[in-house]
Amino acid sequence: MSQTQYVNTILENLKFANPGQDIFIQAVTEVLYSLEPLIAREPKYKKHAILERVTIPERAFHFRITHIDDEGNPRVHNGWRIQFNSAIGPYKGGIRFHPSVNVGVLKFLGFEQIFKNSLTSVAMGGAKGGADFDPKGKSDNEIMRFCQSFMSELFRHIAHTTDVPAGDIGVGAREIGYMFGQYKKLTNRFDGVITGKGLGWGGSLARTEATGYGLVYFTQNMLKKAGNSLEGKKCSISGSGNVAIYTIEKLYEFGALPITASDSSGYIYDEQGIDVKILKELKEVKRARISEYVKLKPSAKFVSINEYAPGRNGVWDVPCDGAFPCATQNEVHLADIKVLYANGCRFLAEGANMPSTLDTINFMLSQKDFCFAPAKAANAGGVATSGLEMMQNAAMSKWSFEEVDARLHGIMNHIFETSYETSKEFGDTGNLVLGSNIAGFRKVADAMIDQGYV
């Protein structure tokens, strides 16, 4: 049986066992096919059934969450924690609160987290969790009651050396605080069981900025290797959360000009460059829609999502040199990347988790004049800094912003070099999808073999 036939068989079995979980199958497909050169070279991974084992979570919890809304009515939601792999360290991965959350989404995110965490060289396994709850429009008190109810079940399955959750979409400093407070009350312990904590009670400086900053550090490394740089480049960014905001902020430091940002209502185009101060005020303080930006800066343009062409993401119609999808999964389709490329875009760096579809990735890899930074390598700065928070908690110490940022920069440099050198080792120099997947997988797989069939 050829390596491709072997991978095809595994994927068919996974599709049968996980009906309706297309996004999970997409994530696994991208990883497994890129591992074919490694499987061919190292038959031990096939002998020990590593591909079959690593694609099934070690354990998964599904639980009911009941809370009382502000009108006194009981509300019921689904909660999950997918503990995917602990071969190289305690489970680590965020918690997402969003109506779109389901077991397939969390399995995709948890699977990606295994290899992303491996690339950081911090001892962390892979996990993900969340609930189909929408915090938008809810009062602080209602969100607090929900978070307390969520943690009243989750606390049974986590600990600082077992499983360390963090934030994700819909879960920021407010939600982390409410969950940590409930965990502390239920367990009578104050430990580093959650990352993204407040700075006054165990949180790390630079954690908020880390994913965006790390994305830019990685991109600069990638462009430098190609004989280029961010200096003078016009960049389109999707999203307007932490990842997008701090990608924009760091791009300015490298001499680039970020010209777009977006949310679920549409996007803004500011040819003079996105005003970070205004964006932070709208999104971090007022929690307002991106359309409010043009009221504070009338020279900018807002394009409503209703004006997008069917099946398209309008933000990618803006001509640019480089693109930074920082919103959500599958936001860059084949039609989008073809428009970007035709308009002169020559690099794309993923800030969100799996924002590009498989055919989009294949198109980017087929263009020899195009640089592509895949998410599991390029957006690992957030979880890397969560790992640094765990280190600070374990040592009962606190590092300066500059020290954390310097360590983050070093980690992102290491991830790029490891991914690039691995792509070179396997005969496809510069293919960072292949390089990052093999590098992340190999470390986890070797640990699984060492630890036996558990």
Coordinates of C-alpha atoms in Angstrom, one line a residue:
M1 CA 0.0 0.0 0.0
S2 CA 1.4 3.4 -1.0
Q3 CA 1.6 6.3 1.5
T4 CA -1.2 8.1 -0.3
Q5 CA -3.4 4.9 -0.1
Y6 CA -2.6 4.6 3.6
V7 CA -3.6 8.2 4.2
N8 CA -6.8 7.8 2.1
T9 CA -7.8 4.8 4.1
I10 CA -7.4 6.7 7.4
L11 CA -9.3 9.6 6.1
E12 CA -12.2 7.4 4.9
N13 CA -12.4 5.8 8.3
L14 CA -12.4 9.2 10.0
K15 CA -15.2 10.4 7.8
F16 CA -17.3 7.4 8.6
A17 CA -16.7 7.8 12.3
N18 CA -17.2 11.5 12.4
P19 CA -20.2 12.3 10.2
G20 CA -21.0 16.0 9.7
Q21 CA -17.6 17.1 11.1
D22 CA -16.3 18.5 7.8
I23 CA -14.0 21.1 9.3
F24 CA -12.3 18.5 11.5
I25 CA -11.8 16.3 8.4
Q26 CA -10.4 19.3 6.5
A27 CA -7.8 20.0 9.3
V28 CA -6.7 16.3 9.4
T29 CA -6.6 16.1 5.6
E30 CA -4.2 19.0 5.3
V31 CA -1.9 17.5 8.0
L32 CA -1.9 13.9 6.9
Y33 CA -1.1 14.4 3.2
S34 CA 1.9 16.6 4.1
L35 CA 3.2 13.9 6.3
E36 CA 3.6 11.4 3.5
P37 CA 7.3 12.0 2.9
L38 CA 8.0 11.4 6.6
I39 CA 5.9 8.2 6.7
A40 CA 7.8 6.9 3.7
R41 CA 11.2 7.6 5.3
E42 CA 10.3 6.5 8.8
P43 CA 8.1 3.3 8.7
K44 CA 8.0 3.2 12.6
Y45 CA 5.1 5.7 12.5
K46 CA 3.0 3.4 10.4
K47 CA 4.1 0.4 12.5
H48 CA 2.9 2.1 15.7
A49 CA -0.3 3.3 14.1
I50 CA 0.6 6.9 15.0
L51 CA -1.6 8.5 12.4
E52 CA -4.6 6.4 13.5
R53 CA -4.0 7.3 17.2
V54 CA -3.1 11.0 16.9
T55 CA -6.4 11.7 15.0
I56 CA -8.6 10.5 17.9
P57 CA -8.8 12.5 21.1
E58 CA -7.5 10.8 24.2
R59 CA -10.8 11.9 25.9
A60 CA -13.7 14.3 25.3
F61 CA -16.3 15.7 27.7
H62 CA -19.8 16.9 26.7
F63 CA -21.8 18.6 29.4
R64 CA -24.9 20.6 30.0
I65 CA -24.7 24.2 31.1
T66 CA -27.7 25.9 32.7
H67 CA -27.8 29.5 33.8
I68 CA -30.3 32.2 34.6
D69 CA -30.6 35.1 32.2
D70 CA -31.2 38.7 33.2
E71 CA -35.0 38.2 32.9
G72 CA -34.9 35.3 35.4
N73 CA -35.4 32.6 32.7
P74 CA -33.3 29.4 32.7
R75 CA -31.1 29.0 29.6
V76 CA -29.5 25.8 28.5
H77 CA -26.3 25.3 26.5
N78 CA -23.9 22.6 25.4
G79 CA -20.3 22.6 26.7
W80 CA -17.3 20.6 25.6
R81 CA -13.7 19.9 26.4
I82 CA -11.7 17.9 23.9
Q83 CA -8.4 16.7 25.5
F84 CA -6.7 15.6 22.3
N85 CA -3.1 14.7 23.1
S86 CA -0.8 14.9 26.2
A87 CA 2.3 13.1 24.8
I88 CA 4.6 16.1 25.4
G89 CA 2.9 18.0 28.2
P90 CA -0.4 18.8 29.9
Y91 CA -3.4 19.5 27.6
K92 CA -3.4 23.2 26.5
G93 CA -5.9 25.1 24.4
G94 CA -8.5 27.8 24.5
I95 CA -12.2 28.0 25.4
R96 CA -14.5 29.5 22.7
F97 CA -18.0 30.9 23.4
H98 CA -19.9 31.3 20.1
P99 CA -23.2 30.0 18.6
S100 CA -21.2 28.1 16.0
V101 CA -19.3 26.0 18.5
N102 CA -19.9 22.3 18.1
V103 CA -17.9 19.1 18.6
G104 CA -16.5 19.2 15.1
V105 CA -15.2 22.7 15.4
L106 CA -13.5 21.9 18.7
K107 CA -11.9 18.7 17.4
F108 CA -10.5 20.7 14.5
L109 CA -9.1 23.3 16.9
G110 CA -7.8 20.7 19.3
F111 CA -6.1 18.7 16.6
E112 CA -4.3 21.8 15.2
Q113 CA -3.3 22.7 18.8
I114 CA -1.3 19.5 19.2
F115 CA 1.2 20.5 16.5
K116 CA 1.2 24.2 17.1
N117 CA 2.1 23.6 20.7
S118 CA 4.8 21.2 19.7
L119 CA 6.4 23.8 17.5
T120 CA 6.8 26.3 20.4
S121 CA 9.2 23.9 22.2
V122 CA 7.2 24.6 25.4
A123 CA 5.9 21.4 27.1
M124 CA 2.3 21.5 26.2
G125 CA -0.2 19.0 24.7
G126 CA -3.2 19.9 22.6
A127 CA -6.8 20.5 23.7
K128 CA -9.8 22.8 23.0
G129 CA -13.1 23.6 24.6
G130 CA -16.1 25.9 24.6
A131 CA -19.9 26.3 24.5
D132 CA -22.6 27.3 22.0
F133 CA -23.2 30.5 24.0
D134 CA -23.1 34.0 22.6
P135 CA -21.7 36.6 25.0
K136 CA -22.6 39.5 22.6
G137 CA -25.2 41.8 24.0
K138 CA -25.2 40.0 27.4
S139 CA -24.7 42.0 30.6
D140 CA -21.6 41.4 32.8
N141 CA -23.8 39.7 35.4
E142 CA -25.4 37.3 32.9
I143 CA -21.9 36.4 31.5
M144 CA -20.6 35.9 35.0
R145 CA -23.5 33.5 35.8
F146 CA -22.8 31.5 32.6
C147 CA -19.1 31.3 33.2
Q148 CA -19.6 30.1 36.8
S149 CA -22.0 27.4 35.6
F150 CA -19.5 26.4 32.8
M151 CA -16.7 26.1 35.3
S152 CA -18.8 24.2 37.8
E153 CA -18.5 21.3 35.3
L154 CA -15.1 22.0 33.7
F155 CA -13.2 22.2 37.0
R156 CA -13.4 18.4 37.4
H157 CA -11.3 17.9 34.3
I158 CA -8.5 20.5 34.6
A159 CA -5.5 21.3 36.8
H160 CA -2.2 23.1 36.3
T161 CA -0.4 19.8 35.4
T162 CA -3.4 18.2 33.7
D163 CA -5.2 20.6 31.4
V164 CA -4.7 24.4 31.2
P165 CA -7.4 26.3 29.3
A166 CA -7.1 29.8 27.9
G167 CA -9.3 32.3 26.1
D168 CA -10.4 32.2 22.4
I169 CA -13.3 33.8 20.5
G170 CA -15.9 35.1 22.9
V171 CA -13.6 34.5 25.9
G172 CA -11.5 37.5 27.0
A173 CA -10.1 38.8 30.3
R174 CA -13.6 39.3 31.7
E175 CA -14.7 35.6 31.1
I176 CA -11.3 34.3 32.2
G177 CA -11.7 36.2 35.5
Y178 CA -15.2 34.8 36.2
M179 CA -14.1 31.2 35.4
F180 CA -10.9 31.4 37.4
G181 CA -12.8 32.8 40.4
Q182 CA -15.3 29.9 40.3
Y183 CA -12.4 27.4 39.9
K184 CA -10.7 28.8 42.9
K185 CA -13.9 28.6 45.0
L186 CA -14.7 25.0 44.0
T187 CA -11.2 23.7 44.4
N188 CA -9.8 25.9 47.2
R189 CA -6.6 26.2 45.1
F190 CA -4.8 29.2 43.5
D191 CA -2.8 27.8 40.7
G192 CA -2.0 28.4 37.1
V193 CA -4.8 26.4 35.8
I194 CA -6.0 29.0 33.3
T195 CA -3.9 31.4 31.2
G196 CA -4.9 34.9 30.1
K197 CA -5.4 35.9 33.7
G198 CA -5.5 39.5 35.0
L199 CA -2.1 41.1 35.5
G200 CA -2.7 41.5 39.2
W201 CA -3.4 37.8 39.8
G202 CA -1.0 35.7 37.8
G203 CA -1.4 37.0 34.2
S204 CA 1.5 37.7 31.9
L205 CA 2.4 40.9 30.3
A206 CA 2.3 40.8 26.4
R207 CA -0.3 38.0 26.4
T208 CA -2.9 40.2 24.8
E209 CA -0.5 41.3 22.1
A210 CA 1.2 37.9 21.6
T211 CA -0.6 36.3 18.7
G212 CA -0.5 39.4 16.5
Y213 CA 3.0 40.3 17.4
G214 CA 4.2 36.8 16.8
L215 CA 2.4 36.6 13.5
V216 CA 4.4 39.7 12.3
Y217 CA 7.7 38.3 13.7
F218 CA 7.1 35.1 11.7
T219 CA 6.1 36.9 8.5
Q220 CA 9.2 39.1 8.6
N221 CA 11.4 36.0 9.0
M222 CA 9.6 34.4 6.0
L223 CA 10.0 37.5 3.8
K224 CA 13.6 37.9 4.8
K225 CA 14.4 34.4 3.8
A226 CA 12.9 35.2 0.4
G227 CA 15.0 38.4 0.1
N228 CA 12.2 40.7 0.9
S229 CA 10.7 42.5 4.0
L230 CA 7.6 44.2 5.4
E231 CA 9.0 47.7 4.8
G232 CA 6.7 49.7 2.7
K233 CA 4.2 46.9 2.1
K234 CA 0.4 47.6 2.0
C235 CA -1.3 45.0 4.1
S236 CA -4.9 43.9 4.2
I237 CA -6.1 42.5 7.6
S238 CA -9.4 40.8 8.4
G239 CA -10.9 40.8 11.9
S240 CA -10.7 43.4 14.6
G241 CA -10.1 41.4 17.7
N242 CA -6.9 41.0 19.6
V243 CA -5.1 39.2 16.8
A244 CA -6.0 41.8 14.1
I245 CA -5.4 44.8 16.4
Y246 CA -1.9 43.8 17.5
T247 CA -1.0 42.5 14.0
I248 CA -1.8 46.1 12.8
E249 CA 0.1 47.7 15.6
K250 CA 3.3 45.6 15.0
L251 CA 3.1 46.0 11.2
Y252 CA 3.6 49.7 11.7
E253 CA 6.8 49.0 13.7
F254 CA 8.2 47.1 10.7
G255 CA 7.4 49.9 8.3
A256 CA 4.3 48.3 6.7
L257 CA 1.0 50.1 6.1
P258 CA -2.1 48.2 7.3
I259 CA -5.1 49.4 5.4
T260 CA -8.1 47.2 6.3
A261 CA -9.9 45.7 9.3
S262 CA -13.3 43.9 9.5
D263 CA -16.0 42.3 11.7
S264 CA -19.1 40.3 11.0
S265 CA -20.9 43.5 9.6
G266 CA -18.3 44.4 7.0
Y267 CA -14.9 45.9 6.6
I268 CA -13.2 49.3 6.6
Y269 CA -10.6 50.5 4.1
D270 CA -8.3 53.4 5.2
E271 CA -5.8 54.2 2.5
Q272 CA -3.9 56.4 5.0
G273 CA -3.4 53.4 7.3
I274 CA -5.7 52.0 10.1
D275 CA -5.7 54.3 13.2
V276 CA -4.9 51.8 15.9
K277 CA -6.0 54.2 18.7
I278 CA -9.5 54.5 17.1
L279 CA -9.7 50.7 16.5
K280 CA -8.8 49.9 20.1
E281 CA -11.3 52.5 21.4
L282 CA -14.1 50.9 19.3
K283 CA -13.3 47.2 20.0
E284 CA -11.6 47.1 23.4
V285 CA -13.6 49.8 25.2
K286 CA -16.9 50.4 23.5
R287 CA -17.3 46.9 21.9
A288 CA -18.8 48.7 18.9
R289 CA -19.2 47.7 15.3
I290 CA -16.4 48.4 12.8
S291 CA -18.7 50.7 10.9
E292 CA -18.3 53.3 13.7
Y293 CA -14.7 53.8 12.6
V294 CA -15.7 56.1 9.7
K295 CA -17.6 58.4 12.1
L296 CA -14.3 59.1 13.8
K297 CA -12.2 59.1 10.6
P298 CA -14.5 60.2 7.7
S299 CA -11.8 59.7 5.1
A300 CA -12.0 55.9 5.6
K301 CA -14.6 53.8 3.8
F302 CA -16.9 51.2 5.2
V303 CA -18.2 48.3 3.0
S304 CA -21.2 46.3 4.4
I305 CA -21.2 42.6 4.3
N306 CA -24.4 42.9 2.3
E307 CA -22.3 44.5 -0.5
Y308 CA -20.0 41.4 -0.9
A309 CA -20.3 39.2 -3.9
P310 CA -21.9 35.8 -3.2
G311 CA -19.4 33.4 -1.7
R312 CA -16.7 36.1 -1.4
N313 CA -15.1 38.0 1.5
G314 CA -15.0 41.6 0.4
V315 CA -12.0 42.6 2.4
W316 CA -9.8 40.6 0.0
D317 CA -10.9 42.8 -3.0
V318 CA -8.7 45.6 -1.7
P319 CA -5.4 45.7 -3.6
C320 CA -2.4 44.9 -1.3
D321 CA 1.0 43.5 -1.1
G322 CA 0.2 41.0 1.7
A323 CA -2.8 39.6 3.4
F324 CA -3.3 38.7 7.1
P325 CA -6.6 36.8 7.7
C326 CA -7.2 37.2 11.4
A327 CA -10.9 36.5 11.8
T328 CA -12.0 32.9 11.6
Q329 CA -11.7 29.6 9.8
N330 CA -12.3 29.3 6.0
E331 CA -12.5 33.0 5.4
V332 CA -10.2 32.9 2.4
H333 CA -11.7 31.0 -0.6
L334 CA -10.1 30.1 -3.9
A335 CA -11.9 33.0 -5.6
D336 CA -10.5 35.4 -2.9
I337 CA -6.9 34.3 -3.3
K338 CA -7.1 34.6 -7.0
V339 CA -8.3 38.2 -6.7
L340 CA -5.6 38.9 -4.2
Y341 CA -2.9 37.5 -6.4
A342 CA -4.2 39.3 -9.5
N343 CA -4.1 42.5 -7.6
G344 CA -0.4 42.1 -6.7
C345 CA -0.6 40.3 -3.3
R346 CA 2.5 38.1 -2.9
F347 CA 2.3 36.8 0.7
L348 CA -0.3 35.7 3.1
A349 CA 0.1 35.0 6.8
E350 CA -2.6 33.2 8.8
G351 CA -3.5 34.9 12.1
A352 CA -6.7 33.0 12.6
N353 CA -7.0 29.2 12.9
M354 CA -7.2 27.6 9.4
P355 CA -8.6 30.7 7.7
S356 CA -7.7 29.3 4.2
T357 CA -9.6 26.5 2.5
L358 CA -7.6 23.5 1.1
D359 CA -7.9 24.6 -2.5
T360 CA -6.7 28.1 -1.5
I361 CA -3.6 26.6 0.2
N362 CA -2.9 24.5 -2.9
F363 CA -3.1 27.6 -5.1
M364 CA -0.7 29.5 -2.9
L365 CA 1.8 26.6 -2.8
S366 CA 1.7 26.3 -6.6
Q367 CA 2.8 30.0 -7.1
K368 CA 6.6 30.1 -7.0
D369 CA 6.5 33.9 -6.4
F370 CA 4.2 33.6 -3.4
C371 CA 5.0 33.2 0.3
F372 CA 2.6 31.4 2.6
A373 CA 2.7 31.3 6.4
P374 CA 0.4 28.6 7.8
A375 CA -1.5 29.2 11.0
K376 CA -0.1 26.4 13.2
A377 CA 3.3 28.0 12.8
A378 CA 2.6 31.7 12.2
N379 CA -0.1 32.2 14.9
A380 CA 1.6 30.2 17.6
G381 CA 2.7 33.3 19.5
G382 CA -0.5 33.3 21.6
V383 CA -0.2 29.8 23.0
A384 CA 3.6 30.3 23.3
T385 CA 3.1 33.2 25.6
S386 CA 0.4 31.3 27.5
G387 CA 3.2 28.7 28.1
L388 CA 5.4 31.6 29.4
E389 CA 2.6 32.5 31.7
M390 CA 2.6 29.0 33.0
M391 CA 6.3 29.2 33.7
Q392 CA 5.9 32.4 35.6
N393 CA 3.1 31.0 37.7
A394 CA 5.1 27.9 38.5
A395 CA 8.0 30.0 39.6
M396 CA 5.7 32.5 41.4
S397 CA 7.5 35.3 39.5
K398 CA 6.6 38.0 37.0
W399 CA 8.6 39.1 33.9
S400 CA 8.6 42.5 32.3
F401 CA 6.8 43.2 29.0
E402 CA 10.2 43.5 27.3
E403 CA 11.4 40.1 28.6
V404 CA 8.2 38.3 27.6
D405 CA 8.3 40.0 24.1
A406 CA 11.9 39.1 23.6
R407 CA 11.2 35.4 24.5
L408 CA 8.2 35.5 22.1
H409 CA 10.3 36.9 19.4
G410 CA 12.9 34.2 20.0
I411 CA 10.2 31.4 19.9
M412 CA 8.7 32.7 16.6
N413 CA 12.2 32.9 15.1
H414 CA 12.8 29.3 16.2
I415 CA 9.4 28.1 14.8
F416 CA 10.2 29.7 11.4
E417 CA 13.7 28.2 11.3
T418 CA 12.5 24.8 12.3
S419 CA 9.7 24.8 9.7
Y420 CA 11.9 26.1 7.0
E421 CA 14.8 23.7 7.6
T422 CA 12.4 20.8 7.8
S423 CA 10.9 21.8 4.4
K424 CA 14.4 21.8 3.1
E425 CA 15.2 18.4 4.7
F426 CA 12.3 16.9 2.8
G427 CA 13.1 18.4 -0.6
D428 CA 10.5 21.1 -0.8
T429 CA 12.3 24.2 0.4
G430 CA 10.0 27.0 1.6
N431 CA 6.9 24.9 1.8
L432 CA 6.1 25.9 5.4
V433 CA 2.9 23.7 5.4
L434 CA 5.0 20.6 4.9
G435 CA 7.8 21.9 7.2
S436 CA 5.6 22.9 10.1
N437 CA 3.4 19.8 10.0
I438 CA 6.3 17.4 9.9
A439 CA 8.3 19.3 12.6
G440 CA 5.3 19.5 14.9
F441 CA 4.2 15.9 14.3
R442 CA 7.6 14.2 14.6
K443 CA 8.1 15.4 18.2
V444 CA 4.7 14.3 19.3
A445 CA 4.9 11.0 17.5
D446 CA 8.3 10.1 18.9
A447 CA 7.0 10.8 22.4
M448 CA 3.9 8.6 21.8
I449 CA 6.2 5.7 20.7
D450 CA 8.4 6.1 23.8
Q451 CA 5.3 6.0 26.0
G452 CA 3.9 2.8 24.6
Y453 CA 0.3 2.0 23.6
V454 CA -1.6 4.2 26.0

